[in-house]
Short mmCIF file of C-alpha atoms and ligand atoms in Angstrom, two decimals:
data_model
loop_
_atom_site.label_atom_id
_atom_site.label_comp_id
_atom_site.label_asym_id
_atom_site.label_seq_id
_atom_site.Cartn_x
_atom_site.Cartn_y
_atom_site.Cartn_z
CA UNK A 1 1.83 -35.38 -27.22
CA UNK A 2 -0.08 -36.20 -24.51
CA UNK A 3 -1.65 -33.77 -21.38
CA UNK A 4 0.60 -33.15 -18.32
CA UNK A 5 -2.96 -33.39 -17.15
CA UNK A 6 -4.12 -36.47 -19.75
CA UNK A 7 -4.49 -39.13 -17.03
CA UNK A 8 -8.54 -38.61 -16.80
CA UNK A 9 -9.07 -37.68 -20.36
CA UNK A 10 -10.30 -40.27 -23.01
CA UNK A 11 -10.13 -37.97 -25.98
CA UNK A 12 -7.26 -36.16 -27.21
CA UNK A 13 -8.48 -31.99 -26.71
CA UNK A 14 -10.20 -30.33 -30.03
CA UNK A 15 -7.83 -28.63 -31.52
CA UNK A 16 -9.99 -25.53 -31.91
CA UNK A 17 -10.56 -25.63 -28.04
CA UNK A 18 -6.15 -25.85 -27.59
CA UNK A 19 -6.42 -22.88 -29.45
CA UNK A 20 -9.18 -21.07 -28.07
CA UNK A 21 -7.76 -21.78 -24.52
CA UNK A 22 -4.36 -21.83 -25.31
CA UNK A 23 -2.37 -18.67 -23.66
CA UNK A 24 0.88 -19.08 -24.26
CA UNK A 25 1.08 -16.76 -26.97
CA UNK A 26 0.93 -13.71 -24.47
CA UNK A 27 1.54 -15.37 -21.27
CA UNK A 28 5.50 -15.91 -22.40
CA UNK A 29 6.05 -12.68 -20.97
CA UNK A 30 5.97 -14.35 -17.51
CA UNK A 31 8.74 -16.61 -18.27
CA UNK A 32 11.25 -15.16 -16.34
CA UNK A 33 9.42 -14.78 -13.47
CA UNK A 34 7.77 -17.94 -13.67
CA UNK A 35 10.89 -19.63 -13.23
CA UNK A 36 12.05 -17.23 -10.37
CA UNK A 37 8.58 -18.63 -8.93
CA UNK A 38 9.78 -22.17 -9.00
CA UNK A 39 13.46 -22.21 -8.29
CA UNK A 40 11.80 -20.42 -5.21
CA UNK A 41 9.22 -23.00 -4.33
CA UNK A 42 11.91 -26.15 -5.13
CA UNK A 43 14.09 -24.34 -3.23
CA UNK A 44 11.35 -24.45 -0.18
CA UNK A 45 10.46 -28.48 -0.80
CA UNK A 46 13.87 -29.45 -0.24
CA UNK A 47 15.06 -27.69 2.72
CA UNK A 48 11.94 -28.98 4.67
CA UNK A 49 11.98 -32.43 2.93
CA UNK A 50 8.88 -32.25 1.46
CA UNK A 51 11.29 -33.87 -1.90
CA UNK A 52 15.15 -35.08 -1.64
CA UNK A 53 17.45 -32.23 -1.19
CA UNK A 54 19.21 -33.84 -4.12
CA UNK A 55 16.14 -33.91 -6.54
CA UNK A 56 15.72 -30.52 -5.48
CA UNK A 57 19.67 -29.06 -6.74
CA UNK A 58 18.56 -31.39 -9.77
CA UNK A 59 15.32 -29.59 -10.22
CA UNK A 60 17.06 -25.98 -9.81
CA UNK A 61 20.09 -26.45 -12.23
CA UNK A 62 17.57 -27.83 -14.98
CA UNK A 63 15.71 -24.51 -14.03
CA UNK A 64 18.53 -22.42 -15.04
CA UNK A 65 19.41 -24.48 -18.08
CA UNK A 66 16.01 -23.87 -19.27
CA UNK A 67 16.53 -20.11 -18.35
CA UNK A 68 19.23 -19.67 -20.38
CA UNK A 69 17.95 -21.47 -23.53
CA UNK A 70 14.69 -19.11 -23.24
CA UNK A 71 17.38 -16.06 -23.23
CA UNK A 72 19.47 -17.40 -26.04
CA UNK A 73 16.21 -17.62 -27.56
CA UNK A 74 16.46 -21.52 -28.50
CA UNK A 75 13.41 -22.49 -27.16
CA UNK A 76 10.01 -22.79 -28.60
CA UNK A 77 6.78 -22.76 -26.71
CA UNK A 78 3.61 -24.73 -27.63
CA UNK A 79 0.44 -24.09 -27.70
CA UNK A 80 -0.71 -27.64 -27.06
CA UNK A 81 0.74 -27.50 -23.42
CA UNK A 82 -1.90 -24.38 -22.93
CA UNK A 83 0.64 -21.91 -21.37
CA UNK A 84 3.72 -20.45 -20.06
CA UNK A 85 3.59 -23.04 -16.25
CA UNK A 86 3.07 -26.39 -18.26
CA UNK A 87 5.20 -25.28 -20.99
CA UNK A 88 8.02 -25.29 -19.01
CA UNK A 89 7.18 -27.78 -17.03
CA UNK A 90 7.37 -30.21 -20.16
CA UNK A 91 10.58 -28.36 -20.53
CA UNK A 92 12.28 -29.20 -17.34
CA UNK A 93 10.97 -33.12 -17.59
CA UNK A 94 12.41 -33.17 -20.79
CA UNK A 95 15.58 -31.98 -19.83
CA UNK A 96 15.90 -33.96 -16.24
CA UNK A 97 13.49 -36.51 -17.14
CA UNK A 98 10.84 -37.50 -14.29
CA UNK A 99 12.23 -36.35 -11.43
CA UNK A 100 10.76 -32.82 -13.17
CA UNK A 101 7.22 -34.45 -12.30
CA UNK A 102 7.89 -33.52 -8.88
CA UNK A 103 8.81 -29.47 -8.98
CA UNK A 104 4.91 -29.01 -8.90
CA UNK A 105 4.23 -30.94 -5.26
CA UNK A 106 2.15 -28.79 -3.25
CA UNK A 107 1.20 -26.35 -5.72
CA UNK A 108 -1.03 -25.28 -8.59
CA UNK A 109 -0.70 -23.14 -11.41
CA UNK A 110 -3.81 -21.13 -9.67
CA UNK A 111 -1.10 -19.89 -7.38
CA UNK A 112 2.07 -19.86 -9.74
CA UNK A 113 0.26 -17.74 -12.20
CA UNK A 114 -0.96 -15.09 -9.34
CA UNK A 115 2.69 -15.44 -7.95
CA UNK A 116 4.04 -14.99 -11.77
CA UNK A 117 1.93 -11.24 -12.13
CA UNK A 118 3.04 -10.34 -8.13
CA UNK A 119 6.49 -10.64 -9.49
CA UNK A 120 5.89 -9.09 -12.55
CA UNK A 121 3.78 -6.40 -11.39
CA UNK A 122 5.66 -5.63 -8.72
CA UNK A 123 9.62 -4.83 -11.69
CA UNK A 124 7.14 -3.05 -13.62
CA UNK A 125 6.24 -0.64 -11.11
CA UNK A 126 9.43 -0.21 -9.97
CA UNK A 127 10.61 0.32 -13.15
CA UNK A 128 7.80 3.33 -13.96
CA UNK A 129 8.54 5.14 -10.58
CA UNK A 130 12.05 6.03 -12.59
CA UNK A 131 10.82 6.60 -15.68
CA UNK A 132 7.85 9.22 -14.33
CA UNK A 133 10.82 10.49 -12.19
CA UNK A 134 12.82 11.45 -15.55
CA UNK A 135 10.02 12.71 -16.89
CA UNK A 136 9.70 15.24 -14.17
CA UNK A 137 13.34 15.76 -14.05
CA UNK A 138 12.74 16.37 -17.57
CA UNK A 139 9.97 19.45 -16.62
CA UNK A 140 12.27 21.18 -14.07
CA UNK A 141 14.79 21.91 -16.39
CA UNK A 142 12.90 23.49 -18.49
CA UNK A 143 11.45 24.78 -15.89
CA UNK A 144 14.99 25.76 -14.24
CA UNK A 145 14.91 28.39 -17.99
CA UNK A 146 11.93 29.74 -17.76
CA UNK A 147 11.18 31.05 -13.90
CA UNK A 148 10.89 34.48 -15.91
CA UNK A 149 9.07 33.78 -19.04
CA UNK A 150 5.80 34.75 -19.14
CA UNK A 151 3.04 33.07 -21.01
CA UNK A 152 -1.09 33.94 -21.02
CA UNK A 153 -2.54 31.74 -18.23
CA UNK A 154 -6.38 30.12 -19.68
CA UNK A 155 -9.29 29.33 -18.03
CA UNK A 156 -12.11 28.10 -20.48
CA UNK A 157 -8.70 28.41 -23.07
CA UNK A 158 -9.62 32.13 -22.85
CA UNK A 159 -6.71 34.56 -21.81
CA UNK A 160 -7.35 34.79 -17.86
CA UNK A 161 -3.79 35.77 -16.11
CA UNK A 162 -0.64 35.71 -17.32
CA UNK A 163 1.98 33.09 -14.91
CA UNK A 164 5.36 32.22 -15.32
CA UNK A 165 6.09 29.24 -17.75
CA UNK A 166 7.87 27.48 -15.07
CA UNK A 167 4.70 27.25 -13.22
CA UNK A 168 2.65 26.44 -15.68
CA UNK A 169 5.35 23.69 -15.85
CA UNK A 170 5.94 22.84 -12.47
CA UNK A 171 1.76 21.49 -12.67
CA UNK A 172 3.01 19.24 -14.53
CA UNK A 173 5.74 18.41 -12.00
CA UNK A 174 2.86 17.44 -8.99
CA UNK A 175 0.50 15.34 -11.26
CA UNK A 176 3.32 13.34 -11.91
CA UNK A 177 4.26 13.61 -8.26
CA UNK A 178 1.30 11.89 -7.54
CA UNK A 179 1.54 9.52 -9.75
CA UNK A 180 4.74 8.44 -8.68
CA UNK A 181 3.42 8.40 -5.01
CA UNK A 182 0.54 6.19 -6.03
CA UNK A 183 2.73 3.58 -7.69
CA UNK A 184 5.49 3.89 -4.77
CA UNK A 185 2.47 3.30 -2.55
CA UNK A 186 0.64 0.11 -4.83
CA UNK A 187 3.97 -1.59 -4.28
CA UNK A 188 2.43 -2.45 -0.44
CA UNK A 189 -0.32 -4.34 -1.98
CA UNK A 190 1.57 -5.71 -4.73
CA UNK A 191 4.53 -7.20 -1.89
CA UNK A 192 2.41 -10.66 -1.00
CA UNK A 193 2.74 -13.59 -1.96
CA UNK A 194 0.58 -16.33 -2.86
CA UNK A 195 2.78 -18.83 -3.48
CA UNK A 196 1.55 -22.07 -1.40
CA UNK A 197 -2.30 -21.02 -1.28
CA UNK A 198 -2.22 -24.17 -3.83
CA UNK A 199 -5.71 -24.16 -5.93
CA UNK A 200 -7.28 -22.81 -3.24
CA UNK A 201 -7.17 -24.40 -0.50
CA UNK A 202 -3.80 -24.75 1.22
CA UNK A 203 -1.78 -28.25 0.70
CA UNK A 204 -1.23 -31.25 3.25
CA UNK A 205 2.08 -30.76 2.56
CA UNK A 206 4.02 -29.26 5.52
CA UNK A 207 5.13 -26.35 3.05
CA UNK A 208 6.96 -23.12 4.45
CA UNK A 209 5.67 -20.05 2.64
CA UNK A 210 7.36 -17.39 4.38
CA UNK A 211 10.28 -18.99 3.09
CA UNK A 212 9.35 -19.43 -0.50
CA UNK A 213 7.84 -15.18 -0.34
CA UNK A 214 11.75 -14.29 1.26
CA UNK A 215 13.46 -16.01 -1.83
CA UNK A 216 11.24 -13.89 -4.01
CA UNK A 217 11.59 -10.66 -2.34
CA UNK A 218 7.99 -10.90 -0.70
CA UNK A 219 7.11 -8.72 1.92
CA UNK A 220 4.10 -10.78 3.43
CA UNK A 221 2.17 -14.03 2.59
CA UNK A 222 -1.93 -14.11 2.01
CA UNK A 223 -3.31 -14.89 4.93
CA UNK A 224 -6.52 -16.61 3.20
CA UNK A 225 -5.44 -19.34 0.46
CA UNK A 226 -8.94 -18.36 -1.24
CA UNK A 227 -8.13 -14.84 -1.46
CA UNK A 228 -4.27 -15.19 -2.61
CA UNK A 229 -5.48 -17.18 -5.58
CA UNK A 230 -8.44 -15.13 -6.33
CA UNK A 231 -7.06 -11.27 -5.72
CA UNK A 232 -6.37 -9.34 -8.85
CA UNK A 233 -7.20 -6.18 -7.37
CA UNK A 234 -3.00 -5.49 -7.13
CA UNK A 235 -3.45 -5.30 -10.95
CA UNK A 236 -6.54 -3.17 -10.80
CA UNK A 237 -4.96 -0.84 -8.62
CA UNK A 238 -1.71 -0.74 -11.78
CA UNK A 239 -4.34 0.11 -14.23
CA UNK A 240 -6.30 2.42 -12.27
CA UNK A 241 -3.06 4.43 -11.51
CA UNK A 242 -1.90 3.83 -14.96
CA UNK A 243 -5.23 5.32 -16.20
CA UNK A 244 -4.92 8.76 -13.99
CA UNK A 245 -1.17 9.05 -15.23
CA UNK A 246 -2.24 8.27 -18.87
CA UNK A 247 -4.88 11.25 -18.10
CA UNK A 248 -1.92 13.54 -17.05
CA UNK A 249 0.39 12.79 -20.14
CA UNK A 250 -2.65 13.53 -22.15
CA UNK A 251 -3.80 16.91 -20.89
CA UNK A 252 0.41 17.99 -21.07
CA UNK A 253 -0.06 16.81 -24.96
CA UNK A 254 -2.91 18.37 -25.59
CA UNK A 255 -1.19 21.14 -24.57
CA UNK A 256 2.19 20.57 -26.37
CA UNK A 257 -0.46 20.16 -29.78
CA UNK A 258 -1.82 23.51 -29.15
CA UNK A 259 1.46 25.61 -28.22
CA UNK A 260 2.98 23.74 -31.68
CA UNK A 261 0.31 25.25 -33.64
CA UNK A 262 0.76 28.10 -36.05
CA UNK A 263 -2.28 30.09 -33.87
CA UNK A 264 -0.10 29.64 -30.73
CA UNK A 265 3.70 29.08 -31.89
CA UNK A 266 4.14 29.07 -28.03
CA UNK A 267 6.57 25.99 -28.35
CA UNK A 268 8.62 23.79 -31.39
CA UNK A 269 8.87 19.80 -30.94
CA UNK A 270 12.43 18.94 -31.93
CA UNK A 271 12.19 17.47 -35.25
CA UNK A 272 13.13 14.15 -34.50
CA UNK A 273 9.82 14.25 -32.68
CA UNK A 274 7.58 14.97 -35.47
CA UNK A 275 6.83 13.61 -38.73
CA UNK A 276 5.72 15.36 -42.23
CA UNK A 277 3.03 14.82 -44.78
CA UNK A 278 3.13 13.22 -47.46
CA UNK A 279 1.37 15.22 -50.22
CA UNK A 280 1.36 18.68 -47.78
CA UNK A 281 5.64 19.87 -47.88
CA UNK A 282 5.48 22.50 -44.76
CA UNK A 283 3.90 20.58 -42.78
CA UNK A 284 6.02 19.17 -39.01
CA UNK A 285 3.07 17.36 -37.13
CA UNK A 286 3.23 16.87 -33.77
CA UNK A 287 2.24 13.08 -33.92
CA UNK A 288 4.20 11.98 -31.07
CA UNK A 289 1.52 14.32 -28.78
CA UNK A 290 -1.22 13.45 -30.81
CA UNK A 291 -0.82 9.62 -29.88
CA UNK A 292 -0.05 9.70 -26.28
CA UNK A 293 -3.51 11.50 -25.88
CA UNK A 294 -4.47 8.86 -28.33
CA UNK A 295 -3.08 5.96 -26.44
CA UNK A 296 -5.53 7.02 -23.67
CA UNK A 297 -8.02 5.02 -24.74
CA UNK A 298 -6.62 1.75 -24.66
CA UNK A 299 -5.24 2.12 -20.89
CA UNK A 300 -8.62 3.19 -20.11
CA UNK A 301 -9.71 0.31 -22.29
CA UNK A 302 -7.93 -2.31 -20.26
CA UNK A 303 -8.93 -1.04 -16.40
CA UNK A 304 -12.55 -1.22 -17.86
CA UNK A 305 -12.33 -4.58 -19.88
CA UNK A 306 -10.65 -5.68 -15.77
CA UNK A 307 -13.30 -4.54 -13.79
CA UNK A 308 -15.96 -5.98 -15.72
CA UNK A 309 -14.10 -8.67 -16.18
CA UNK A 310 -14.16 -9.82 -12.09
CA UNK A 311 -17.07 -8.06 -11.19
CA UNK A 312 -19.31 -11.38 -11.44
CA UNK A 313 -16.72 -13.86 -10.59
CA UNK A 314 -17.32 -16.64 -7.70
CA UNK A 315 -14.06 -17.88 -5.91
CA UNK A 316 -11.57 -19.05 -6.69
CA UNK A 317 -9.90 -19.41 -9.82
CA UNK A 318 -11.98 -19.26 -12.95
CA UNK A 319 -10.46 -19.79 -16.18
CA UNK A 320 -11.79 -15.87 -16.95
CA UNK A 321 -8.70 -14.76 -15.34
CA UNK A 322 -6.91 -15.63 -18.12
CA UNK A 323 -7.99 -12.69 -19.27
CA UNK A 324 -6.61 -10.39 -17.44
CA UNK A 325 -3.24 -10.56 -18.43
CA UNK A 326 -3.17 -9.31 -22.32
CA UNK A 327 -4.95 -5.77 -20.97
CA UNK A 328 -2.07 -5.70 -18.44
CA UNK A 329 0.76 -6.25 -20.47
CA UNK A 330 -0.84 -3.44 -23.43
CA UNK A 331 -0.85 -0.82 -20.19
CA UNK A 332 2.47 -1.95 -19.55
CA UNK A 333 3.94 -1.15 -23.23
CA UNK A 334 1.99 1.36 -23.52
CA UNK A 335 3.05 3.49 -20.54
CA UNK A 336 6.54 2.19 -20.97
CA UNK A 337 6.63 3.91 -24.81
CA UNK A 338 4.50 6.88 -23.12
CA UNK A 339 6.92 8.34 -20.68
CA UNK A 340 9.85 7.42 -22.15
CA UNK A 341 9.50 9.55 -25.29
CA UNK A 342 7.57 12.31 -23.27
CA UNK A 343 11.03 12.89 -21.57
CA UNK A 344 13.59 13.49 -24.04
CA UNK A 345 10.56 15.11 -25.84
CA UNK A 346 9.90 18.02 -23.23
CA UNK A 347 14.15 18.22 -23.11
CA UNK A 348 14.60 18.86 -26.29
CA UNK A 349 11.43 21.11 -27.04
CA UNK A 350 12.50 24.51 -27.75
CA UNK A 351 10.72 27.25 -26.45
CA UNK A 352 9.55 30.73 -28.19
CA UNK A 353 9.83 33.04 -24.86
CA UNK A 354 9.14 35.83 -27.47
CA UNK A 355 5.69 34.98 -28.94
CA UNK A 356 4.55 34.30 -25.21
CA UNK A 357 5.40 37.51 -24.29
CA UNK A 358 4.14 39.23 -27.11
CA UNK A 359 0.78 37.10 -26.62
CA UNK A 360 0.88 38.65 -22.80
CA UNK A 361 1.05 41.90 -24.47
CA UNK A 362 -1.19 41.74 -26.74
CA UNK A 363 -4.33 40.48 -24.58
CA UNK A 364 -6.58 41.90 -21.38
CA UNK A 365 -5.20 39.29 -19.27
CA UNK A 366 -3.93 41.89 -16.85
CA UNK A 367 -7.67 43.50 -16.39
CA UNK A 368 -7.53 41.98 -12.48
CA UNK A 369 -4.86 44.16 -11.66
CA UNK A 370 -6.93 47.29 -12.34
CA UNK A 371 -10.07 45.72 -9.89
CA UNK A 372 -7.53 44.72 -7.60
CA UNK A 373 -5.93 48.06 -7.74
CA UNK A 374 -9.66 49.75 -6.76
CA UNK A 375 -10.15 47.68 -4.57
CA UNK A 376 -6.98 48.60 -3.07
CA UNK A 377 -7.31 51.86 -3.05
CA UNK A 378 -10.95 51.31 -1.31
CA UNK A 379 -13.33 50.77 -3.41
CA UNK A 380 -15.43 47.67 -2.81
CA UNK A 381 -13.94 44.86 -5.45
CA UNK A 382 -17.47 43.86 -6.83
CA UNK A 383 -17.51 47.78 -7.96
CA UNK A 384 -14.53 47.38 -9.02
CA UNK A 385 -14.92 45.06 -11.08
CA UNK A 386 -17.78 46.15 -12.70
CA UNK A 387 -15.70 49.41 -13.18
CA UNK A 388 -12.95 47.72 -15.32
CA UNK A 389 -15.76 45.68 -16.81
CA UNK A 390 -16.07 49.03 -18.70
CA UNK A 391 -12.94 50.13 -19.09
CA UNK A 392 -11.99 46.85 -21.41
CA UNK A 393 -15.04 47.05 -22.91
CA UNK A 394 -14.12 50.75 -24.21
CA UNK A 395 -10.89 49.39 -24.73
CA UNK A 396 -11.73 46.93 -26.77
CA UNK A 397 -14.08 49.45 -28.81
CA UNK A 398 -11.29 51.89 -29.49
CA UNK A 399 -8.89 48.97 -30.82
CA UNK A 400 -5.99 49.41 -27.93
CA UNK A 401 -5.21 47.31 -25.12
CA UNK A 402 -5.28 48.34 -21.24
CA UNK A 403 -2.24 49.80 -20.89
CA UNK A 404 -2.53 51.83 -24.29
CA UNK A 405 -5.43 53.91 -22.83
CA UNK A 406 -4.14 57.28 -21.31
CA UNK A 407 -4.73 58.43 -17.55
CA UNK A 408 -6.91 60.66 -18.78
CA UNK A 409 -9.09 57.88 -20.43
CA UNK A 410 -8.83 56.02 -17.24
CA UNK A 411 -10.31 59.04 -15.10
CA UNK A 412 -12.97 59.06 -17.23
CA UNK A 413 -13.77 55.82 -14.62
CA UNK A 414 -12.54 56.25 -11.86
CA UNK A 415 -11.01 59.58 -10.13
CA UNK A 416 -9.23 56.98 -8.08
CA UNK A 417 -6.45 56.66 -10.70
CA UNK A 418 -2.69 57.53 -10.65
CA UNK A 419 -0.05 57.65 -12.86
CA UNK A 420 1.31 54.11 -10.89
CA UNK A 421 -1.32 52.08 -12.88
CA UNK A 422 0.75 51.43 -16.15
CA UNK A 423 3.25 50.24 -13.47
CA UNK A 424 1.11 47.73 -12.02
CA UNK A 425 -0.61 46.87 -15.05
CA UNK A 426 2.90 45.92 -16.60
CA UNK A 427 2.75 41.58 -17.10
CA UNK A 428 5.73 40.90 -15.42
CA UNK A 429 4.46 43.08 -11.97
CA UNK A 430 1.39 41.22 -12.90
CA UNK A 431 3.20 37.65 -12.33
CA UNK A 432 5.32 38.96 -9.21
CA UNK A 433 2.50 40.37 -7.22
CA UNK A 434 0.93 36.99 -7.29
CA UNK A 435 2.75 36.77 -4.22
CA UNK A 436 0.60 33.92 -2.65
CA UNK A 437 1.70 30.89 -1.07
CA UNK A 438 1.98 28.53 -4.44
CA UNK A 439 0.78 31.58 -6.48
CA UNK A 440 3.26 32.42 -9.95
CA UNK A 441 5.15 35.49 -7.97
CA UNK A 442 8.60 34.52 -9.38
CA UNK A 443 9.96 33.97 -5.85
CA UNK A 444 7.42 31.62 -5.14
CA UNK A 445 8.40 29.70 -8.05
CA UNK A 446 11.64 29.65 -7.50
CA UNK A 447 10.63 28.47 -4.13
CA UNK A 448 8.36 25.73 -5.75
CA UNK A 449 11.40 24.93 -8.09
CA UNK A 450 13.44 23.94 -5.36
CA UNK A 451 10.52 22.14 -3.52
CA UNK A 452 10.23 19.80 -6.65
CA UNK A 453 13.79 19.41 -7.04
CA UNK A 454 13.84 17.93 -2.86
CA UNK A 455 11.26 15.22 -4.40
CA UNK A 456 13.95 14.06 -7.14
CA UNK A 457 16.15 10.68 -6.08
N1 LIG B 501 -2.68 -19.54 -17.80
C1 LIG B 501 -3.63 -19.77 -16.83
C2 LIG B 501 -4.03 -18.07 -16.35
O1 LIG B 501 -3.11 -17.33 -16.71
C3 LIG B 501 -3.06 -20.26 -15.58
C4 LIG B 501 -3.91 -20.75 -14.73
C5 LIG B 501 -4.42 -21.86 -14.72
N2 LIG B 501 -5.11 -22.48 -14.35
C6 LIG B 501 -6.47 -23.27 -14.39
N3 LIG B 501 -6.42 -23.82 -13.20
N4 LIG B 501 -6.71 -23.84 -15.26
O2 LIG B 501 -5.20 -18.10 -15.57
#
């Protein structure tokens, strides 16, 4: 079969070259965007009298037929036709005859492929905003149930101070809120139309770029044709936003894995989200959060891949840029799966409040509060810290927790201790006392929760 660009050539393309340079194996994912772009282009060509309006109508009809066939799975794409753009053009010419060849007037595959990618990422970004929000919704629903559930808070993975479990979950809510904001903000930069930049320099035809952009729902047109066809920043930005987002998913997954372990035993993931072992009958493995954590690597890799791909490229289009797609598609698919699983997994997890409470009862995470107790009574905090360090050491040696020490034992360390120390050390009091703005105090967490809910649409 002859190539659409075959005129200048005297030999057929080497078979290996054909396979090596072809992108149809993956850019087939852009088929519908490609048709959409072509429909807007041909409509503009007709309205601007660059081609006959009747011809434009025939091309439009042909494109609709091809779209139907693609949607019905009736089309076989060919490696010989290199990529999705030339495959569709070829199908069009087969469908409606030589007039189909007029579609490519005043454009190039360079602005065409860039347009397809803008359309694709715009749709995906809007989709991801919804998916992130579904995760946030699961978090707020769990948080709502667990404002008064107390869990040890950690630093260095050592018990630090008790916190409301809702507070812990809402920390992730705000991470995802920033991700959502970043996705929304990136739409501003995706919403530019490269169409009409043609190969690199624009075109002598009297095209109307704004008209085509408007049909496609783009807010702006790129003001520089070289930039329009060379820019892949919008993909880079998507990949970096995705990298930050998967980092959050990975950190949360790590906690779910830890909490599901027998050592923590704070939560149990629903059976539907776990798998078993082929040899150890007792096992219930948190495969889903493990994979979410594991998938982080490829998402970072895709970002590094594209950064490296672009760093030395001269203007304008270079074939290297065909390599921008697989990483992007992979990130889209990976993230789609991750977010779609995370939301129901969070909603269905069982929270073992009693175990969390027991953990808090059996640690020294109320030590700061005794230091604060002495500080309130006038001892400089630094001295109070040192006194309590000795109290804790004493308690550990006695195999007691701080609530188990008698008042006499406390008084050995400071005369400032009174009976009210016990009430101050109770976990509920310790949590409630952190009533500073954004703190874990129950009232503050309730306020935070309603603030969070206001961010959901
Ligand atoms: N398949 C190509 C890509 O994805 C389309 C653009 C080809 N342009 C060209 N001048 N060869 O980059």
